[in-house]
Short mmCIF file of C-alpha atoms and ligand atoms in Angstrom, two decimals:
data_model
loop_
_atom_site.label_atom_id
_atom_site.label_comp_id
_atom_site.label_asym_id
_atom_site.label_seq_id
_atom_site.Cartn_x
_atom_site.Cartn_y
_atom_site.Cartn_z
CA MET A 203 7.64 7.38 30.45
CA SER A 204 6.85 4.03 28.94
CA GLN A 205 4.62 3.05 31.84
CA ASP A 206 2.80 6.32 31.28
CA ASN A 207 2.25 5.66 27.62
CA TYR A 208 1.07 2.17 28.30
CA LYS A 209 -1.62 3.60 30.56
CA LYS A 210 -2.51 6.23 27.99
CA ILE A 211 -3.01 3.53 25.40
CA GLU A 212 -5.11 1.44 27.75
CA LYS A 213 -7.25 4.50 28.39
CA GLN A 214 -7.55 5.22 24.71
CA ILE A 215 -8.65 1.67 24.06
CA ASP A 216 -11.44 2.20 26.58
CA THR A 217 -12.67 5.26 24.70
CA ILE A 218 -12.64 3.66 21.24
CA PRO A 219 -16.19 2.88 20.11
CA PRO A 220 -16.75 -0.87 19.97
CA LEU A 221 -17.08 -2.65 16.64
CA SER A 222 -20.64 -2.64 15.42
CA PRO A 223 -22.43 -5.98 15.89
CA VAL A 224 -22.71 -6.33 12.11
CA THR A 225 -18.97 -6.05 11.61
CA SER A 226 -18.24 -8.45 14.47
CA GLN A 227 -20.70 -10.94 13.02
CA LEU A 228 -19.16 -10.66 9.56
CA LEU A 229 -15.66 -11.23 10.96
CA ALA A 230 -16.88 -14.28 12.85
CA ILE A 231 -18.65 -15.70 9.79
CA ILE A 232 -15.62 -15.27 7.58
CA SER A 233 -13.43 -17.06 10.11
CA GLU A 234 -15.85 -20.01 9.88
CA PRO A 235 -14.52 -22.53 7.32
CA ASN A 236 -17.91 -23.70 6.10
CA HIS A 237 -19.85 -20.46 5.90
CA SER A 238 -22.06 -19.76 2.93
CA LEU A 239 -22.68 -16.65 0.90
CA GLN A 240 -26.18 -16.56 2.34
CA ASP A 241 -24.79 -16.26 5.89
CA VAL A 242 -23.08 -13.04 4.84
CA VAL A 243 -26.11 -11.75 2.92
CA THR A 244 -28.37 -12.30 5.90
CA VAL A 245 -26.16 -10.19 8.15
CA VAL A 246 -25.61 -7.42 5.61
CA GLU A 247 -29.32 -7.12 4.94
CA THR A 248 -29.96 -6.27 8.58
CA ASP A 249 -27.97 -3.07 8.07
CA ALA A 250 -29.46 -0.58 5.62
CA ILE A 251 -26.41 1.66 5.46
CA LEU A 252 -24.01 -1.19 4.82
CA THR A 253 -26.39 -2.55 2.17
CA SER A 254 -26.36 0.80 0.41
CA ILE A 255 -22.56 1.01 0.61
CA VAL A 256 -22.28 -2.45 -0.91
CA LEU A 257 -24.69 -1.54 -3.73
CA LYS A 258 -23.00 1.79 -4.46
CA THR A 259 -19.61 0.14 -4.58
CA VAL A 260 -20.62 -2.63 -6.96
CA ASN A 261 -22.36 -0.12 -9.21
CA SER A 262 -19.46 2.33 -9.27
CA ALA A 263 -18.00 3.28 -12.63
CA ALA A 264 -14.73 1.55 -11.68
CA TYR A 265 -16.33 -1.86 -12.30
CA GLY A 266 -18.20 -0.74 -15.39
CA LEU A 267 -20.97 -3.33 -15.06
CA LYS A 268 -23.52 -3.20 -17.85
CA ASP A 269 -26.60 -3.72 -15.71
CA THR A 270 -27.29 -2.08 -12.40
CA VAL A 271 -26.99 -4.53 -9.50
CA GLU A 272 -30.06 -4.12 -7.36
CA THR A 273 -29.92 -6.73 -4.65
CA ALA A 274 -27.49 -7.30 -1.80
CA VAL A 275 -27.10 -10.95 -2.74
CA ASP A 276 -25.95 -10.15 -6.28
CA ALA A 277 -23.66 -7.41 -5.06
CA ILE A 278 -22.03 -9.68 -2.48
CA ARG A 279 -21.67 -12.46 -5.02
CA PHE A 280 -19.76 -10.05 -7.24
CA LEU A 281 -17.63 -8.31 -4.61
CA GLY A 282 -16.97 -11.40 -2.51
CA ASP A 283 -17.67 -11.76 1.20
CA SER A 284 -14.23 -10.61 2.28
CA MET A 285 -14.55 -7.29 0.50
CA VAL A 286 -17.94 -6.78 2.09
CA ALA A 287 -16.33 -7.31 5.50
CA GLY A 288 -13.69 -4.79 4.45
CA LEU A 289 -16.38 -2.23 3.64
CA ALA A 290 -18.03 -2.87 7.00
CA ILE A 291 -14.71 -2.21 8.75
CA LYS A 292 -14.10 0.95 6.76
CA ARG A 293 -17.53 2.15 7.81
CA GLU A 294 -16.68 1.71 11.51
CA LYS A 295 -16.91 4.89 13.54
CA SER A 296 -13.66 4.15 15.35
CA GLY A 297 -11.78 4.76 12.09
CA ILE A 298 -9.40 1.89 12.84
CA SER A 299 -8.83 1.10 9.19
CA ASP A 300 -8.82 4.63 7.80
CA ALA A 301 -8.04 7.20 10.49
CA PRO A 302 -5.52 9.77 9.27
CA LEU A 303 -2.25 8.74 10.95
CA THR A 304 -0.89 12.23 11.52
CA GLY A 305 1.61 11.03 14.12
CA TYR A 306 3.16 8.93 11.36
CA LEU A 307 3.11 11.96 9.00
CA ALA A 308 0.88 9.97 6.68
CA ASP A 309 -1.36 11.53 4.02
CA ALA A 310 -5.07 11.63 4.84
CA ASP A 311 -6.11 8.47 3.01
CA ALA A 312 -2.79 6.61 3.36
CA SER A 313 -4.06 4.47 6.19
CA TRP A 314 -7.04 3.08 4.30
CA ALA A 315 -4.98 2.70 1.11
CA HIS A 316 -2.41 0.69 3.07
CA SER A 317 -5.07 -1.49 4.71
CA LEU A 318 -6.74 -2.18 1.38
CA LYS A 319 -3.56 -2.93 -0.55
CA THR A 320 -2.33 -5.25 2.22
CA ALA A 321 -5.71 -7.03 2.16
CA ILE A 322 -5.69 -7.53 -1.60
CA ALA A 323 -2.09 -8.73 -1.51
CA ALA A 324 -2.81 -11.10 1.37
CA ARG A 325 -5.76 -12.65 -0.45
CA TYR A 326 -3.63 -13.03 -3.57
CA PHE A 327 -0.85 -14.84 -1.68
CA ALA A 328 -3.33 -17.01 0.24
CA LYS A 329 -5.09 -18.10 -2.93
CA ARG A 330 -2.02 -19.00 -4.93
CA PHE A 331 0.85 -19.71 -2.58
CA SER A 332 -0.42 -21.00 0.77
CA ASN A 333 -1.09 -24.56 -0.43
CA GLY A 334 -4.65 -24.26 0.76
CA LYS A 335 -3.59 -23.53 4.34
CA VAL A 336 -5.09 -20.04 4.53
CA ARG A 337 -8.54 -19.10 3.34
CA GLU A 338 -8.79 -16.01 1.17
CA GLY A 339 -11.40 -14.26 3.29
CA VAL A 340 -9.37 -14.64 6.46
CA ALA A 341 -6.26 -13.32 4.74
CA TYR A 342 -8.17 -10.33 3.38
CA THR A 343 -9.79 -9.28 6.64
CA ALA A 344 -6.51 -9.78 8.51
CA GLY A 345 -4.92 -7.50 5.93
CA ILE A 346 -7.53 -4.81 6.56
CA LEU A 347 -7.04 -5.04 10.32
CA HIS A 348 -3.32 -5.70 10.74
CA ASP A 349 -2.29 -2.11 11.61
CA ILE A 350 -5.18 -1.09 13.90
CA GLY A 351 -2.54 -0.39 16.55
CA LYS A 352 -1.22 2.57 14.57
CA SER A 353 -4.34 4.59 15.22
CA LEU A 354 -3.65 4.14 18.95
CA LEU A 355 -0.01 5.26 18.79
CA SER A 356 -0.48 8.03 16.24
CA SER A 357 -1.36 10.79 18.68
CA LEU A 358 1.50 9.86 21.03
CA LEU A 359 4.29 9.93 18.45
CA PRO A 360 6.46 13.07 18.42
CA ALA A 361 5.91 13.84 14.76
CA GLU A 362 7.48 17.29 15.02
CA SER A 363 10.82 15.90 16.20
CA PHE A 364 11.17 13.10 13.69
CA GLN A 365 13.87 14.99 11.81
CA SER A 366 16.35 14.28 14.56
CA ILE A 367 15.58 10.58 14.49
CA ASN A 368 17.72 8.09 12.59
CA ASP A 369 16.56 5.53 10.02
CA SER A 370 16.39 2.59 12.41
CA GLU A 371 13.73 -0.11 12.37
CA PHE A 372 10.46 1.59 13.15
CA LEU A 373 9.09 -1.09 15.45
CA GLU A 374 12.10 -0.60 17.74
CA LEU A 375 11.73 3.14 17.50
CA GLU A 376 8.11 2.90 18.68
CA GLU A 377 9.30 0.83 21.63
CA GLN A 378 12.05 3.34 22.44
CA LEU A 379 9.74 6.33 22.17
CA LEU A 380 6.56 4.90 23.64
CA GLY A 381 7.47 1.68 25.38
CA ILE A 382 5.16 -0.30 23.12
CA ASN A 383 4.95 -0.99 19.38
CA HIS A 384 1.84 -0.71 17.19
CA ALA A 385 1.53 -4.48 16.77
CA GLU A 386 1.27 -5.03 20.52
CA ALA A 387 -1.09 -2.07 20.92
CA GLY A 388 -3.24 -3.43 18.09
CA PHE A 389 -3.32 -6.80 19.81
CA MET A 390 -4.60 -5.18 23.02
CA LEU A 391 -7.46 -3.62 21.08
CA ALA A 392 -8.19 -6.81 19.13
CA TYR A 393 -8.29 -8.75 22.37
CA LYS A 394 -10.64 -6.27 23.95
CA TRP A 395 -12.90 -6.50 20.92
CA SER A 396 -12.79 -10.30 21.12
CA LEU A 397 -11.74 -10.58 17.50
CA PRO A 398 -11.26 -14.13 16.21
CA LYS A 399 -8.05 -15.74 17.49
CA ALA A 400 -6.40 -15.71 14.07
CA MET A 401 -6.87 -11.94 13.81
CA CYS A 402 -5.46 -11.27 17.28
CA GLU A 403 -2.45 -13.41 16.51
CA VAL A 404 -1.52 -11.81 13.19
CA ILE A 405 -2.15 -8.27 14.39
CA ARG A 406 0.34 -9.00 17.15
CA TRP A 407 3.00 -10.73 15.05
CA HIS A 408 2.75 -9.29 11.56
CA HIS A 409 6.26 -7.81 11.86
CA GLU A 410 7.68 -10.82 13.74
CA PRO A 411 5.79 -13.72 12.12
CA SER A 412 8.14 -16.37 13.49
CA LYS A 413 6.64 -15.71 16.93
CA ALA A 414 3.07 -16.51 15.87
CA ALA A 415 1.48 -19.71 17.19
CA GLU A 416 2.16 -22.67 14.92
CA GLU A 417 -1.39 -22.94 13.55
CA PHE A 418 -1.41 -19.26 12.48
CA LYS A 419 2.13 -19.05 11.15
CA THR A 420 1.30 -19.27 7.47
CA LEU A 421 -1.29 -16.53 7.87
CA ALA A 422 1.18 -14.38 9.84
CA TYR A 423 3.78 -14.74 7.08
CA ILE A 424 1.20 -13.91 4.44
CA ILE A 425 0.27 -10.66 6.21
CA HIS A 426 3.96 -9.95 6.79
CA LEU A 427 4.73 -10.27 3.09
CA ALA A 428 1.55 -8.46 2.00
CA ASP A 429 2.35 -5.54 4.32
CA ILE A 430 5.86 -5.14 2.86
CA THR A 431 4.42 -5.47 -0.65
CA ALA A 432 2.04 -2.59 0.08
CA MET A 433 4.83 -0.37 1.43
CA MET A 434 7.11 -1.12 -1.50
CA SER A 435 4.45 -0.37 -4.06
CA GLY A 436 3.64 3.10 -2.80
CA SER A 437 0.98 2.38 -0.19
CA GLY A 438 2.76 2.92 3.10
CA THR A 439 1.63 4.99 6.07
CA GLY A 440 4.16 7.81 6.11
CA ILE A 441 7.33 7.77 8.18
CA ASP A 442 7.49 4.04 8.88
CA THR A 443 7.22 3.08 5.20
CA MET A 444 10.09 0.76 4.19
CA ARG A 445 11.40 0.79 7.76
CA HIS A 446 10.27 -2.72 8.63
CA SER A 447 12.53 -5.62 7.77
CA ILE A 448 11.43 -8.71 5.88
CA ASP A 449 11.76 -12.11 7.51
CA SER A 450 13.06 -14.27 4.67
CA GLU A 451 11.66 -17.36 6.35
CA TYR A 452 8.46 -16.49 4.53
CA LYS A 453 9.71 -18.76 1.77
CA LYS A 454 8.99 -21.78 3.97
CA PHE A 455 5.34 -20.84 4.19
CA ILE A 456 4.60 -19.02 0.96
CA THR A 457 5.74 -20.89 -2.11
CA VAL A 458 6.43 -18.00 -4.44
CA ASP A 459 9.60 -17.46 -6.44
CA GLU A 460 11.06 -14.13 -7.53
CA ARG A 461 9.20 -14.06 -10.82
CA GLY A 462 5.94 -15.03 -9.16
CA LEU A 463 6.43 -12.24 -6.69
CA GLU A 464 6.94 -9.69 -9.44
CA LEU A 465 3.83 -10.84 -11.27
CA ALA A 466 2.01 -10.66 -7.93
CA PHE A 467 3.14 -7.05 -7.50
CA PHE A 468 1.70 -6.17 -10.87
CA GLU A 469 -1.60 -8.00 -10.54
CA ILE A 470 -2.17 -6.75 -7.00
CA GLN A 471 -1.66 -3.18 -8.20
CA LEU A 472 -4.22 -3.57 -10.99
CA GLU A 473 -6.82 -5.03 -8.65
CA TYR A 474 -6.07 -2.36 -6.06
CA ASN A 475 -6.48 0.51 -8.55
CA GLN A 476 -9.94 -0.71 -9.49
CA THR A 477 -11.10 -1.50 -5.96
CA PHE A 478 -9.77 1.71 -4.44
CA LYS A 479 -11.64 3.76 -7.04
CA ALA A 480 -14.87 1.84 -6.54
CA ILE A 481 -14.80 2.23 -2.77
CA GLN A 482 -13.70 5.86 -2.83
CA ALA A 483 -16.51 6.81 -5.18
CA CYS A 484 -18.96 5.22 -2.80
CA PHE A 485 -17.66 6.85 0.37
CA ASP A 486 -17.32 10.24 -1.35
CA SER A 487 -20.86 10.24 -2.62
CA SER A 488 -22.22 9.36 0.79
CA LYS A 489 -20.14 11.44 3.18
CA SER A 490 -22.69 10.85 5.88
CA VAL A 491 -22.15 7.10 6.08
CA LYS A 492 -19.49 7.43 8.76
CA SER A 493 -21.19 9.98 10.93
CA GLU A 494 -24.44 8.15 11.18
CA GLU A 495 -24.96 6.31 14.38
CA VAL A 496 -24.22 2.63 14.10
CA LYS A 497 -27.09 0.77 15.60
CA MET B 181 2.44 27.91 -10.65
CA GLY B 182 1.89 25.88 -13.76
CA LYS B 183 -0.28 22.88 -14.25
CA SER B 184 0.64 19.81 -12.17
CA ILE B 185 0.35 16.37 -13.65
CA ILE B 186 0.08 13.69 -10.96
CA LEU B 187 1.36 10.27 -11.93
CA GLY B 188 0.24 7.06 -10.21
CA VAL B 189 2.12 3.77 -10.03
CA GLY B 190 3.05 2.73 -13.58
CA ASP B 191 1.94 6.04 -15.09
CA PHE B 192 4.13 8.22 -17.26
CA GLY B 193 3.77 11.70 -18.69
CA ALA B 194 5.51 14.64 -20.32
CA THR B 195 5.01 18.38 -20.46
CA ALA B 196 6.55 21.18 -22.45
CA GLU B 197 4.23 23.73 -20.89
CA THR B 198 5.90 26.70 -19.20
CA ASN B 199 6.01 26.13 -15.45
CA GLY B 200 4.48 22.65 -15.76
CA ILE B 201 5.06 20.22 -12.88
CA LEU B 202 5.25 16.44 -12.95
CA LYS B 203 4.64 14.81 -9.62
CA THR B 204 4.47 11.32 -8.15
CA TYR B 205 3.78 10.22 -4.60
CA ALA B 206 5.26 7.75 -2.15
CA LEU B 207 7.86 5.88 -4.14
CA GLY B 208 8.82 2.81 -2.13
CA SER B 209 10.79 0.32 -4.19
CA CYS B 210 9.49 2.07 -7.32
CA VAL B 211 11.75 4.44 -9.21
CA ALA B 212 10.83 7.76 -10.80
CA VAL B 213 12.86 8.18 -13.97
CA MET B 214 12.88 11.63 -15.54
CA ILE B 215 14.14 12.87 -18.89
CA LEU B 216 14.75 16.56 -19.58
CA ASP B 217 15.26 17.87 -23.09
CA LYS B 218 17.60 20.88 -22.97
CA LYS B 219 16.60 22.08 -26.45
CA THR B 220 12.81 21.75 -26.38
CA ARG B 221 12.49 22.34 -22.60
CA CYS B 222 10.20 19.32 -22.49
CA VAL B 223 10.35 17.18 -19.33
CA SER B 224 8.97 13.71 -18.66
CA MET B 225 8.59 11.24 -15.81
CA ALA B 226 7.62 7.58 -15.35
CA HIS B 227 6.76 5.83 -12.07
CA VAL B 228 8.46 2.47 -12.64
CA ALA B 229 7.49 -0.44 -10.38
CA LEU B 230 9.24 -3.51 -11.85
CA PRO B 231 12.40 -4.27 -13.83
CA GLU B 232 11.06 -6.37 -16.72
CA SER B 233 7.90 -6.37 -18.78
CA SER B 234 8.46 -10.02 -19.73
CA ILE B 235 6.48 -11.13 -16.67
CA SER B 236 3.28 -9.95 -18.37
CA PRO B 237 3.99 -8.85 -21.95
CA SER B 238 0.38 -8.41 -23.02
CA LYS B 239 -0.52 -6.16 -20.12
CA ALA B 240 2.77 -4.28 -20.34
CA MET B 241 1.52 -2.87 -23.63
CA SER B 242 -1.27 -1.04 -21.82
CA LEU B 243 0.91 0.03 -18.89
CA PRO B 244 4.41 0.58 -20.32
CA GLY B 245 5.42 3.02 -17.58
CA TYR B 246 5.21 0.20 -15.04
CA PHE B 247 8.35 -1.60 -16.29
CA ALA B 248 11.92 -0.34 -16.63
CA ASP B 249 12.44 -1.73 -20.11
CA THR B 250 9.23 -0.31 -21.62
CA ALA B 251 9.17 2.98 -19.68
CA ILE B 252 12.06 4.68 -21.49
CA PRO B 253 10.68 4.32 -25.03
CA ALA B 254 7.26 5.32 -23.65
CA LEU B 255 8.81 8.53 -22.29
CA PHE B 256 10.38 9.30 -25.68
CA GLU B 257 6.97 8.93 -27.33
CA ALA B 258 5.28 11.07 -24.69
CA MET B 259 7.89 13.80 -25.13
CA LYS B 260 7.37 13.78 -28.88
CA ARG B 261 3.64 14.09 -28.38
CA ALA B 262 4.18 17.05 -26.04
CA THR B 263 6.40 18.92 -28.48
CA GLY B 264 4.69 18.08 -31.73
CA GLY B 265 7.19 15.45 -32.74
CA VAL B 266 10.54 16.88 -31.67
CA LEU B 267 12.96 14.95 -29.46
CA SER B 268 16.60 15.98 -29.21
CA PRO B 269 19.45 13.47 -29.57
CA ALA B 270 20.92 11.84 -26.47
CA ASN B 271 23.54 14.57 -26.04
CA ASP B 272 20.84 17.09 -25.26
CA LEU B 273 18.90 14.90 -22.85
CA ILE B 274 19.41 14.92 -19.09
CA VAL B 275 18.27 11.94 -17.05
CA LYS B 276 17.52 11.96 -13.34
CA MET B 277 16.18 9.21 -11.17
CA CYS B 278 15.15 8.64 -7.57
CA GLY B 279 13.30 6.13 -5.40
CA GLY B 280 14.21 2.44 -5.40
CA ALA B 281 14.26 2.06 -1.62
CA ASN B 282 14.73 -1.36 -0.04
CA VAL B 283 13.49 -2.85 3.21
CA SER B 284 16.19 -4.42 5.30
CA ASP B 285 16.58 -8.07 4.44
CA THR B 286 19.19 -10.38 5.92
CA ASN B 287 19.15 -12.65 2.87
CA ASN B 288 19.28 -9.78 0.42
CA THR B 289 16.82 -11.39 -1.99
CA PHE B 290 14.00 -8.92 -1.48
CA ASN B 291 15.56 -6.11 -3.43
CA ILE B 292 13.14 -5.03 -6.14
CA GLY B 293 14.15 -1.41 -5.52
CA LYS B 294 17.76 -2.08 -6.32
CA ARG B 295 16.87 -4.16 -9.36
CA ASN B 296 14.52 -1.47 -10.66
CA ALA B 297 17.31 1.11 -10.58
CA LEU B 298 19.71 -1.29 -12.24
CA ALA B 299 17.27 -2.28 -14.98
CA LEU B 300 16.61 1.39 -15.72
CA LYS B 301 20.31 2.13 -16.05
CA LYS B 302 20.69 -0.81 -18.45
CA THR B 303 17.79 0.38 -20.59
CA LEU B 304 19.07 3.97 -20.59
CA TRP B 305 22.48 2.73 -21.62
CA LYS B 306 20.96 1.11 -24.71
CA TYR B 307 19.84 4.57 -25.80
CA GLY B 308 23.21 6.15 -25.02
CA LEU B 309 21.94 7.69 -21.79
CA ALA B 310 22.98 7.60 -18.17
CA PRO B 311 21.49 9.32 -15.12
CA ARG B 312 23.18 12.61 -14.30
CA ALA B 313 21.52 12.64 -10.89
CA ASP B 314 20.77 9.40 -9.05
CA ASP B 315 19.05 9.48 -5.67
CA THR B 316 18.09 5.82 -5.27
CA GLY B 317 18.28 3.41 -2.33
CA GLY B 318 17.82 3.88 1.38
CA ASN B 319 14.90 2.67 3.48
CA PHE B 320 12.40 5.51 3.22
CA SER B 321 9.70 6.56 0.79
CA ARG B 322 9.99 9.56 -1.49
CA THR B 323 7.55 11.97 -3.09
CA VAL B 324 8.94 13.69 -6.16
CA ALA B 325 8.18 16.86 -8.12
CA LEU B 326 9.93 17.84 -11.34
CA TYR B 327 9.69 21.51 -12.37
CA GLN B 328 9.71 22.21 -16.08
CA ALA B 329 10.91 25.80 -15.60
CA THR B 330 14.15 24.90 -13.86
CA GLY B 331 14.59 21.17 -14.41
CA ILE B 332 14.98 20.87 -10.65
CA VAL B 333 13.67 17.76 -8.93
CA GLU B 334 12.40 18.30 -5.41
CA ILE B 335 12.19 15.25 -3.16
CA SER B 336 10.31 14.98 0.10
CA SER B 337 10.13 12.17 2.61
CA PRO B 338 8.12 12.05 5.85
CA GLY B 339 10.23 13.32 8.73
CA LYS B 340 13.02 14.72 6.54
CA GLU B 341 13.88 18.13 5.19
CA ASN B 342 13.14 18.36 1.45
CA TRP B 343 16.12 18.05 -0.86
CA LYS B 344 16.82 18.68 -4.54
CA ILE B 345 18.63 16.90 -7.34
FE1 FE2 C 593 2.48 -2.85 10.97
FE1 FE2 C 594 1.20 -2.40 7.69
#
């Protein structure tokens, strides 16, 4: 059974459309410590659809800017390069950040909401509590990508028989049911896509951050904590919400106390509300953005 | 079916409309606290995310439903607005709450869900109130609907049969 599923997942990975070159380039640039805003602008400007998504988002009512932003460079300066990478990933045809996870009994937009909230939380923790060890853009994009494995497992999960299943840890349940968990499946996809090493590592270990390679441990703990933060604050992905345990060792890597964590919860929620609205407005008003062929 | 009011994280609302429904989605560690007025038939709900507003007092003013200590008075005000100024004394109010789930945590420090429920009970107590129905805890998320007509709270969670409190 498990061998079977493993093969199924490998097959599925082969059928998933590759990341568009623009998204891959953006991910690579953001992983580069000394990249400039112009590096990002140059790549975005090669892609007319992404440029229009970026402009629509920045000009959405959610931000309430007085003057219309007309150029990619101004839009990217306002949104930040990590959010632009997030938009590029959302636009991906493979739907890895926003596919409806029906096997997890998740609502239609739960997957994207979870990716986005985890990303915003991860950037927040990186900026304030990582002692400069993790760059904000890396934390954000890792947050967007951390659960790509769920889209691979979703169709294999026996959603209709979940009622007979107990409340055990969901990662173990995935292993019992399918012989592989979503973190490992996500890693297989990340590896195939040749994502930056940091991304591969945190996708694989975001639920077991102590197993991450030493140089990526702080990032792994940041995604771990951001993921739990998202689930707790109402942005989970259905049945597995709240069914992942927290590794308290995070305190060694993320210097946040209880009060700081509560304030983080609040501020992350406010930023998320605004960003989610801005992005949704953009993708709603241009339903065709996803179906268009990515060149 | 009456009009449904959907409440997001930190939102609160009240309705005295016949067959009105108050609904909130995917409570993780957040708690939905609901007050039902037996006399006016007005019902209210807040989606509470944190125990204390003191972490950000200025912003709490604009989002009182977000914090346990500010949510209860906000619900009273909302109920008065919905009924044209009438709110029955504590004896005629029924309180229900649900949500407040916790992820498993060996050190037991990551328990915002538990602390939310506790902070709400403390605040309610100050007003002479206590929950009559309390469906908090566990390690699963809950979606909640409160029906004005019956006062029944229907809870759903992915992979579980719906239940009522
Ligand atoms: Fe995960
Ligand atoms: Fe996650």
